[in-house]
Amino acid sequence: MTVSTTTMTAWMQHRYGPASGIRRHERTTPEPRRGEVLLRIEATALNAGDVRIMLGDPLVVRPAFGLRGPRQPVRGMDVAGTVVALGDGVTDATVGDAVVAELPGGGGLAPFATAPVARCVPRPEAVPPQIAATLPIAGGTAWQALDLAGVTEGNRVLILGASGGVGTFAVQLAAIRGAEVHATSGEQHHPLLSGLGAARVLDRNTPVDELPHGEYDAVIQIAGGQSLRALQRLTRPGGTVVLVGGDGGRVLGPIPRMLRAALLSIGSRHRIRPLAAVAKPDILANLLDLVAQGRLHPVIADEYAFEAAGEAMARIETGHAAGKLVVHAEDSPTAS
Ligand SMILES: NC(=O)c1ccc[n+]([C@@H]2O[C@H](COP(=O)([O-])OP(=O)(O)OC[C@H]3O[C@@H](n4cnc5c(N)ncnc54)[C@H](OP(=O)(O)O)[C@@H]3O)[C@@H](O)[C@H]2O)c1
């Protein structure tokens, strides 16, 4: 390692629980293992997924993440940073590279974090770190949802619960594909969604039975607990409902709903497909290109200095951010 720092101050949790339990602690600066790089973090964007891991919710995820508390105690999965050290066997990165990455399980609310080199994508100079960091999970999930529904030019697409991180990307990416986009959200977010390319915005409280029936090639459900049969009725024959988010039980989370979706789709011309998005560096590279070309505009609800990362976690925990929340690194010149 070429980094002189051996300890660092990171935002950490020792037990599952709310954001109020996340504090700054000294810890050893991680060392990159085989196939990994060490990143000096410039910006970290938060996701609903960070909240799920923070809370250990649903309980079914705990065997994978840690029984009493998360094995990775630092939240923050989406980062932009600079490569400062290479682990063994890393040949396709160089110290000094500016990259964007989705860190498995977290580590981003710290000055340094390790990342598998296979997940690191070069950051174009035209895309600042705080913009680039918004892309991996939220942009990647929106992209994969549209792929799963097969959204293409001329389709009509309904995005349910469109004002958050995933939703604001889904609206823009569907419009970029040439689809006619309809979106639901709270009334205060309607101008935002129209500005992002939604042809029609509807109130989030509109009962699903009062939404246009049989008109959509794709329905992307990001928020709300609409019944699966009602969602199916919104699609044209051959159309697809993609389940991205929404409520689930404390123990099994979305699993029972996913099983019901599979059953309702058997022999039906109105498919329901649950999405389990994964890190896809090729999609991240496409998203960075779109931003560099000025065709995709990540929506940032708020930016926080590193010292205020605990407030940022509390805000993402409320589930009411319109767009993305970004935390700047400690010494970031652009920190607000
Ligand atoms: N399936 C997957 O692979 C995958 C991947 C990533 C994320 N997700 C899930 O996708 C969902 C969105 O993630 P995110 O990171 O975009 O979250 P987020 O940024 O925290 O979303 C917050 C936004 O959601 C809106 N919202 C909350 N409840 C709503 C409701 N009932 N109806 C309409 N809008 C509502 C809020 O609007 P208001 O302020 O008006 O309430 C706010 O603008 C989460 O459930 C997350 O777990 C799934």
Short mmCIF file of C-alpha atoms and ligand atoms in Angstrom, two decimals:
data_model
loop_
_atom_site.label_atom_id
_atom_site.label_comp_id
_atom_site.label_asym_id
_atom_site.label_seq_id
_atom_site.Cartn_x
_atom_site.Cartn_y
_atom_site.Cartn_z
CA MET A 1 0.00 0.00 0.00
CA THR A 2 1.21 3.49 -0.80
CA VAL A 3 -1.17 5.28 1.56
CA SER A 4 0.41 6.78 4.65
CA THR A 5 -2.85 6.88 6.67
CA THR A 6 -3.36 3.71 8.73
CA THR A 7 -6.45 4.77 10.64
CA MET A 8 -9.41 6.81 9.52
CA THR A 9 -12.68 8.17 10.90
CA ALA A 10 -15.71 6.41 9.44
CA TRP A 11 -19.45 6.51 10.11
CA MET A 12 -20.17 3.12 11.71
CA GLN A 13 -22.89 1.03 13.32
CA HIS A 14 -22.30 -1.91 15.64
CA ARG A 15 -25.90 -3.18 15.86
CA TYR A 16 -28.85 -3.15 13.50
CA GLY A 17 -31.06 -0.15 14.19
CA PRO A 18 -32.04 3.38 13.14
CA ALA A 19 -29.71 6.06 11.80
CA SER A 20 -29.40 7.60 15.29
CA GLY A 21 -27.12 4.64 16.13
CA ILE A 22 -24.60 5.51 13.42
CA ARG A 23 -21.59 7.38 14.84
CA ARG A 24 -18.09 8.41 13.84
CA HIS A 25 -15.39 6.01 15.02
CA GLU A 26 -11.70 5.48 14.34
CA ARG A 27 -10.96 2.30 12.44
CA THR A 28 -8.12 0.80 10.51
CA THR A 29 -7.89 1.90 6.91
CA PRO A 30 -8.80 -1.18 4.85
CA GLU A 31 -6.20 -2.87 2.65
CA PRO A 32 -7.10 -4.05 -0.82
CA ARG A 33 -7.17 -7.83 -1.15
CA ARG A 34 -6.51 -9.78 -4.32
CA GLY A 35 -8.55 -8.33 -7.18
CA GLU A 36 -9.42 -5.16 -5.21
CA VAL A 37 -8.35 -1.54 -5.27
CA LEU A 38 -8.26 0.98 -2.43
CA LEU A 39 -10.27 4.11 -3.20
CA ARG A 40 -9.94 7.56 -1.67
CA ILE A 41 -13.65 8.44 -1.55
CA GLU A 42 -14.78 11.72 -3.11
CA ALA A 43 -18.55 11.33 -2.91
CA THR A 44 -21.02 8.70 -1.67
CA ALA A 45 -24.69 8.54 -2.67
CA LEU A 46 -27.23 6.88 -0.37
CA ASN A 47 -29.95 4.41 -1.31
CA ALA A 48 -33.00 2.77 0.25
CA GLY A 49 -30.81 -0.36 0.23
CA ASP A 50 -28.45 1.26 2.78
CA VAL A 51 -31.46 1.69 5.07
CA ARG A 52 -32.47 -1.95 4.68
CA ILE A 53 -28.97 -3.11 5.67
CA MET A 54 -28.78 -0.54 8.50
CA LEU A 55 -32.04 -1.89 9.97
CA GLY A 56 -31.37 -5.56 9.14
CA ASP A 57 -34.80 -5.54 7.56
CA PRO A 58 -36.33 -7.89 6.54
CA LEU A 59 -34.99 -10.40 9.03
CA VAL A 60 -34.42 -12.93 6.27
CA VAL A 61 -31.39 -10.88 5.06
CA ARG A 62 -29.52 -11.13 8.38
CA PRO A 63 -27.81 -14.50 7.82
CA ALA A 64 -26.23 -12.97 4.70
CA PHE A 65 -25.25 -9.59 6.22
CA GLY A 66 -24.53 -10.53 9.86
CA LEU A 67 -26.75 -11.82 12.68
CA ARG A 68 -26.54 -9.03 15.33
CA GLY A 69 -25.21 -6.24 13.18
CA PRO A 70 -23.90 -5.84 9.65
CA ARG A 71 -20.46 -7.45 9.12
CA GLN A 72 -19.54 -4.35 7.10
CA PRO A 73 -20.29 -1.66 9.74
CA VAL A 74 -19.96 1.30 7.32
CA ARG A 75 -22.95 2.18 5.16
CA GLY A 76 -22.77 3.73 1.67
CA MET A 77 -22.55 1.51 -1.42
CA ASP A 78 -22.41 4.00 -4.31
CA VAL A 79 -19.13 5.88 -4.52
CA ALA A 80 -16.95 8.00 -6.75
CA GLY A 81 -13.28 8.04 -5.84
CA THR A 82 -9.66 7.80 -6.87
CA VAL A 83 -7.59 4.62 -6.91
CA VAL A 84 -4.77 5.01 -4.35
CA ALA A 85 -3.50 1.41 -4.01
CA LEU A 86 -3.79 -1.90 -5.87
CA GLY A 87 -4.30 -5.39 -4.45
CA ASP A 88 -2.48 -8.42 -5.83
CA GLY A 89 -3.40 -9.42 -9.34
CA VAL A 90 -4.90 -6.06 -10.33
CA THR A 91 -3.71 -5.17 -13.82
CA ASP A 92 -6.59 -3.18 -15.26
CA ALA A 93 -6.44 -0.16 -12.92
CA THR A 94 -3.72 2.35 -12.12
CA VAL A 95 -3.10 4.50 -9.07
CA GLY A 96 -4.68 7.88 -9.83
CA ASP A 97 -7.64 6.51 -11.86
CA ALA A 98 -10.92 8.33 -11.22
CA VAL A 99 -13.64 5.67 -10.91
CA VAL A 100 -17.22 5.02 -9.90
CA ALA A 101 -18.25 1.80 -8.15
CA GLU A 102 -20.98 -0.05 -6.29
CA LEU A 103 -19.35 -1.45 -3.13
CA PRO A 104 -20.72 -4.82 -2.02
CA GLY A 105 -22.56 -4.19 1.27
CA GLY A 106 -21.17 -0.69 1.90
CA GLY A 107 -18.02 1.04 3.14
CA GLY A 108 -18.55 4.42 1.41
CA LEU A 109 -19.15 6.69 4.43
CA ALA A 110 -15.41 6.72 5.14
CA PRO A 111 -12.35 8.45 3.68
CA PHE A 112 -11.13 5.17 2.13
CA ALA A 113 -12.85 1.97 0.97
CA THR A 114 -11.87 -1.14 -0.95
CA ALA A 115 -13.69 -2.15 -4.13
CA PRO A 116 -13.45 -5.16 -6.43
CA VAL A 117 -11.65 -3.81 -9.50
CA ALA A 118 -14.23 -5.60 -11.66
CA ARG A 119 -16.85 -3.19 -10.30
CA CYS A 120 -14.87 -0.01 -10.99
CA VAL A 121 -15.82 2.02 -14.04
CA PRO A 122 -13.76 5.00 -15.25
CA ARG A 123 -15.37 8.35 -14.47
CA PRO A 124 -15.38 10.72 -17.45
CA GLU A 125 -13.90 14.12 -16.61
CA ALA A 126 -17.17 15.79 -17.63
CA VAL A 127 -19.05 14.04 -14.81
CA PRO A 128 -18.23 15.42 -11.32
CA PRO A 129 -17.87 12.89 -8.47
CA GLN A 130 -21.07 13.91 -6.68
CA ILE A 131 -23.07 13.34 -9.89
CA ALA A 132 -21.28 10.10 -10.79
CA ALA A 133 -21.91 8.61 -7.33
CA THR A 134 -25.69 8.82 -7.84
CA LEU A 135 -25.62 6.35 -10.72
CA PRO A 136 -24.68 2.75 -9.77
CA ILE A 137 -27.65 1.42 -7.76
CA ALA A 138 -30.45 3.88 -8.55
CA GLY A 139 -29.59 4.33 -12.23
CA GLY A 140 -28.64 0.67 -12.62
CA THR A 141 -31.90 -0.51 -11.05
CA ALA A 142 -33.99 1.79 -13.26
CA TRP A 143 -32.14 0.54 -16.35
CA GLN A 144 -32.57 -3.14 -15.38
CA ALA A 145 -36.29 -2.60 -14.63
CA LEU A 146 -36.84 -1.15 -18.12
CA ASP A 147 -34.85 -4.03 -19.65
CA LEU A 148 -36.91 -6.61 -17.74
CA ALA A 149 -40.10 -5.02 -19.09
CA GLY A 150 -38.58 -4.80 -22.58
CA VAL A 151 -39.33 -1.07 -22.80
CA THR A 152 -38.65 0.27 -26.25
CA GLU A 153 -39.53 3.17 -28.56
CA GLY A 154 -43.24 3.91 -28.82
CA ASN A 155 -44.19 2.01 -25.63
CA ARG A 156 -46.39 3.60 -23.00
CA VAL A 157 -44.88 3.15 -19.55
CA LEU A 158 -46.30 3.87 -16.09
CA ILE A 159 -43.83 4.50 -13.25
CA LEU A 160 -45.51 4.17 -9.84
CA GLY A 161 -43.77 6.18 -7.09
CA ALA A 162 -41.44 8.07 -9.41
CA SER A 163 -39.96 10.82 -7.22
CA GLY A 164 -37.12 8.93 -5.49
CA GLY A 165 -33.66 7.87 -6.63
CA VAL A 166 -34.73 4.93 -8.80
CA GLY A 167 -37.90 6.69 -10.00
CA THR A 168 -36.25 9.88 -11.25
CA PHE A 169 -33.83 7.75 -13.30
CA ALA A 170 -36.61 5.44 -14.55
CA VAL A 171 -38.63 8.39 -15.89
CA GLN A 172 -35.64 9.83 -17.76
CA LEU A 173 -34.33 6.51 -19.08
CA ALA A 174 -37.77 5.44 -20.35
CA ALA A 175 -38.11 8.79 -22.14
CA ILE A 176 -34.60 8.38 -23.61
CA ARG A 177 -35.74 4.98 -24.98
CA GLY A 178 -38.54 6.81 -26.80
CA ALA A 179 -41.39 5.67 -24.54
CA GLU A 180 -44.36 7.80 -23.51
CA VAL A 181 -43.93 8.05 -19.75
CA HIS A 182 -46.69 8.41 -17.19
CA ALA A 183 -45.66 8.72 -13.54
CA THR A 184 -47.25 8.91 -10.09
CA SER A 185 -45.90 10.88 -7.14
CA GLY A 186 -46.89 13.36 -4.47
CA GLU A 187 -48.27 16.56 -5.99
CA GLN A 188 -45.23 18.58 -4.86
CA HIS A 189 -43.02 16.50 -7.19
CA HIS A 190 -45.18 16.80 -10.34
CA PRO A 191 -43.21 19.72 -11.85
CA LEU A 192 -39.96 17.79 -11.26
CA LEU A 193 -41.26 14.70 -13.08
CA SER A 194 -42.70 16.71 -15.99
CA GLY A 195 -39.32 18.40 -16.32
CA LEU A 196 -37.64 14.98 -16.49
CA GLY A 197 -39.79 13.93 -19.44
CA ALA A 198 -43.03 12.49 -18.02
CA ALA A 199 -45.87 13.19 -20.47
CA ARG A 200 -48.47 12.76 -17.71
CA VAL A 201 -48.16 12.92 -13.93
CA LEU A 202 -50.80 11.50 -11.62
CA ASP A 203 -51.27 11.82 -7.89
CA ARG A 204 -49.70 9.01 -5.86
CA ASN A 205 -52.98 8.55 -3.97
CA THR A 206 -55.03 7.85 -7.10
CA PRO A 207 -56.62 4.44 -6.45
CA VAL A 208 -55.11 1.96 -8.85
CA ASP A 209 -58.59 1.15 -10.21
CA GLU A 210 -58.88 4.80 -11.33
CA LEU A 211 -55.64 4.71 -13.32
CA PRO A 212 -55.97 4.07 -17.09
CA HIS A 213 -56.68 0.35 -17.60
CA GLY A 214 -55.21 -1.89 -20.30
CA GLU A 215 -53.11 0.97 -21.70
CA TYR A 216 -49.56 0.25 -20.60
CA ASP A 217 -46.85 -1.86 -22.21
CA ALA A 218 -44.97 -1.68 -18.93
CA VAL A 219 -45.78 -0.75 -15.35
CA ILE A 220 -42.76 -0.20 -13.10
CA GLN A 221 -43.83 -0.38 -9.45
CA ILE A 222 -41.29 1.41 -7.27
CA ALA A 223 -43.46 2.44 -4.31
CA GLY A 224 -46.93 1.73 -2.97
CA GLY A 225 -48.67 -1.46 -2.00
CA GLN A 226 -51.00 -1.87 -4.99
CA SER A 227 -52.55 -5.31 -5.39
CA LEU A 228 -50.90 -7.49 -8.02
CA ARG A 229 -54.16 -8.19 -9.85
CA ALA A 230 -54.90 -4.45 -10.05
CA LEU A 231 -51.41 -3.84 -11.46
CA GLN A 232 -51.96 -6.57 -14.07
CA ARG A 233 -55.18 -4.84 -15.20
CA LEU A 234 -53.19 -1.70 -16.05
CA THR A 235 -51.20 -3.50 -18.75
CA ARG A 236 -52.10 -4.29 -22.35
CA PRO A 237 -52.18 -7.99 -23.28
CA GLY A 238 -48.50 -8.91 -23.61
CA GLY A 239 -47.52 -6.13 -21.21
CA THR A 240 -45.32 -6.53 -18.14
CA VAL A 241 -45.45 -5.30 -14.56
CA VAL A 242 -42.01 -5.05 -12.96
CA LEU A 243 -41.90 -5.06 -9.15
CA VAL A 244 -38.96 -2.95 -7.96
CA GLY A 245 -39.91 -1.77 -4.48
CA GLY A 246 -42.85 -1.41 -2.16
CA ASP A 247 -43.82 -2.73 1.20
CA GLY A 248 -42.98 -6.15 2.54
CA GLY A 249 -43.32 -8.01 5.82
CA ARG A 250 -40.76 -7.72 8.66
CA VAL A 251 -39.63 -11.35 8.39
CA LEU A 252 -39.73 -12.32 4.73
CA GLY A 253 -39.89 -8.90 3.05
CA PRO A 254 -40.96 -9.09 -0.58
CA ILE A 255 -40.67 -12.89 -0.91
CA PRO A 256 -44.39 -13.80 -0.48
CA ARG A 257 -45.38 -11.07 -2.98
CA MET A 258 -42.79 -12.37 -5.44
CA LEU A 259 -44.20 -15.88 -5.16
CA ARG A 260 -47.75 -14.61 -5.71
CA ALA A 261 -46.48 -12.66 -8.75
CA ALA A 262 -45.00 -15.85 -10.20
CA LEU A 263 -48.29 -17.72 -9.66
CA LEU A 264 -50.41 -14.94 -11.22
CA SER A 265 -48.13 -14.84 -14.25
CA ILE A 266 -48.56 -18.53 -15.13
CA GLY A 267 -50.49 -18.66 -18.41
CA SER A 268 -51.27 -14.92 -18.19
CA ARG A 269 -50.76 -12.37 -20.97
CA HIS A 270 -50.12 -9.79 -18.23
CA ARG A 271 -46.79 -10.89 -16.71
CA ILE A 272 -45.48 -9.73 -13.35
CA ARG A 273 -41.70 -9.90 -12.99
CA PRO A 274 -39.94 -9.13 -9.68
CA LEU A 275 -36.59 -7.38 -10.15
CA ALA A 276 -33.46 -8.28 -8.22
CA ALA A 277 -31.01 -5.73 -9.58
CA VAL A 278 -27.29 -6.54 -9.43
CA ALA A 279 -24.12 -4.49 -10.00
CA LYS A 280 -23.58 -4.22 -13.76
CA PRO A 281 -20.50 -2.19 -14.73
CA ASP A 282 -21.51 -2.14 -18.43
CA ILE A 283 -24.77 -0.41 -17.53
CA LEU A 284 -22.91 2.00 -15.23
CA ALA A 285 -20.59 2.90 -18.12
CA ASN A 286 -23.64 3.61 -20.32
CA LEU A 287 -25.17 5.80 -17.61
CA LEU A 288 -21.94 7.78 -17.24
CA ASP A 289 -21.87 8.29 -21.03
CA LEU A 290 -25.45 9.57 -21.04
CA VAL A 291 -24.62 12.05 -18.26
CA ALA A 292 -21.41 13.16 -20.03
CA GLN A 293 -23.47 13.76 -23.20
CA GLY A 294 -25.95 15.90 -21.25
CA ARG A 295 -28.84 13.49 -21.98
CA LEU A 296 -29.34 12.19 -18.41
CA HIS A 297 -29.58 14.55 -15.43
CA PRO A 298 -29.31 12.90 -12.00
CA VAL A 299 -31.62 14.63 -9.53
CA ILE A 300 -29.86 15.51 -6.29
CA ALA A 301 -32.23 16.37 -3.45
CA ASP A 302 -29.44 17.42 -1.09
CA GLU A 303 -25.69 17.32 -0.59
CA TYR A 304 -24.07 16.85 2.83
CA ALA A 305 -20.58 17.45 4.17
CA PHE A 306 -18.89 14.33 5.58
CA GLU A 307 -19.43 15.55 9.18
CA ALA A 308 -23.19 15.58 8.49
CA ALA A 309 -23.38 12.05 7.05
CA GLY A 310 -25.44 10.94 10.08
CA GLU A 311 -28.09 13.51 9.12
CA ALA A 312 -28.03 12.21 5.55
CA MET A 313 -28.65 8.65 6.80
CA ALA A 314 -31.54 9.90 8.98
CA ARG A 315 -33.02 11.67 5.94
CA ILE A 316 -32.78 8.63 3.63
CA GLU A 317 -34.35 6.57 6.42
CA THR A 318 -37.51 8.72 6.23
CA GLY A 319 -38.03 7.55 2.63
CA HIS A 320 -38.99 11.07 1.52
CA ALA A 321 -36.05 12.32 -0.52
CA ALA A 322 -36.94 13.58 -4.01
CA GLY A 323 -33.99 12.27 -6.01
CA LYS A 324 -30.63 11.40 -4.48
CA LEU A 325 -28.79 12.32 -1.27
CA VAL A 326 -25.02 12.70 -1.64
CA VAL A 327 -22.32 12.91 1.03
CA HIS A 328 -19.06 14.64 0.11
CA ALA A 329 -15.71 13.39 1.33
CA GLU A 330 -14.14 15.21 4.29
CA ASP A 331 -11.65 17.22 2.24
CA SER A 332 -13.86 17.60 -0.84
CA PRO A 333 -13.54 21.16 -2.20
CA THR A 334 -17.19 21.06 -3.34
CA ALA A 335 -18.60 19.97 0.05
CA SER A 336 -21.58 22.13 0.98
N1 LIG B 1 -35.66 -4.70 -6.70
C1 LIG B 1 -34.44 -4.18 -6.64
O1 LIG B 1 -33.47 -4.78 -7.11
C2 LIG B 1 -34.26 -2.81 -6.02
C3 LIG B 1 -33.08 -2.09 -6.21
C4 LIG B 1 -32.98 -0.79 -5.68
C5 LIG B 1 -34.05 -0.29 -4.93
N2 LIG B 1 -35.15 -1.06 -4.72
C6 LIG B 1 -36.30 -0.55 -3.94
O2 LIG B 1 -36.88 0.50 -4.72
C7 LIG B 1 -37.52 1.43 -3.84
C8 LIG B 1 -37.01 2.84 -4.18
O3 LIG B 1 -35.63 2.93 -3.86
P1 LIG B 1 -34.95 4.38 -3.87
O4 LIG B 1 -33.52 4.18 -3.50
O5 LIG B 1 -35.32 5.11 -5.11
O6 LIG B 1 -35.72 5.04 -2.64
P2 LIG B 1 -35.83 6.56 -2.21
O7 LIG B 1 -34.95 7.40 -3.08
O8 LIG B 1 -35.62 6.61 -0.74
O9 LIG B 1 -37.36 6.88 -2.52
C9 LIG B 1 -37.96 7.96 -1.86
C10 LIG B 1 -39.10 8.48 -2.71
O10 LIG B 1 -40.15 7.51 -2.77
C11 LIG B 1 -41.39 8.21 -2.69
N3 LIG B 1 -42.42 7.36 -2.07
C12 LIG B 1 -42.31 6.71 -0.89
N4 LIG B 1 -43.45 6.03 -0.65
C13 LIG B 1 -44.29 6.27 -1.69
C14 LIG B 1 -45.60 5.86 -2.04
N5 LIG B 1 -46.32 5.04 -1.25
N6 LIG B 1 -46.14 6.29 -3.21
C15 LIG B 1 -45.43 7.10 -4.02
N7 LIG B 1 -44.18 7.55 -3.75
C16 LIG B 1 -43.62 7.12 -2.60
C17 LIG B 1 -41.11 9.39 -1.81
O11 LIG B 1 -42.01 10.42 -2.13
P3 LIG B 1 -42.69 11.31 -0.95
O12 LIG B 1 -41.61 12.17 -0.39
O13 LIG B 1 -43.76 12.06 -1.67
O14 LIG B 1 -43.21 10.31 0.05
C18 LIG B 1 -39.67 9.78 -2.19
O15 LIG B 1 -39.61 10.73 -3.21
C19 LIG B 1 -37.18 0.97 -2.42
O16 LIG B 1 -38.26 0.20 -1.93
C20 LIG B 1 -35.97 0.08 -2.62
O17 LIG B 1 -35.83 -0.89 -1.59
C21 LIG B 1 -35.28 -2.31 -5.24
#
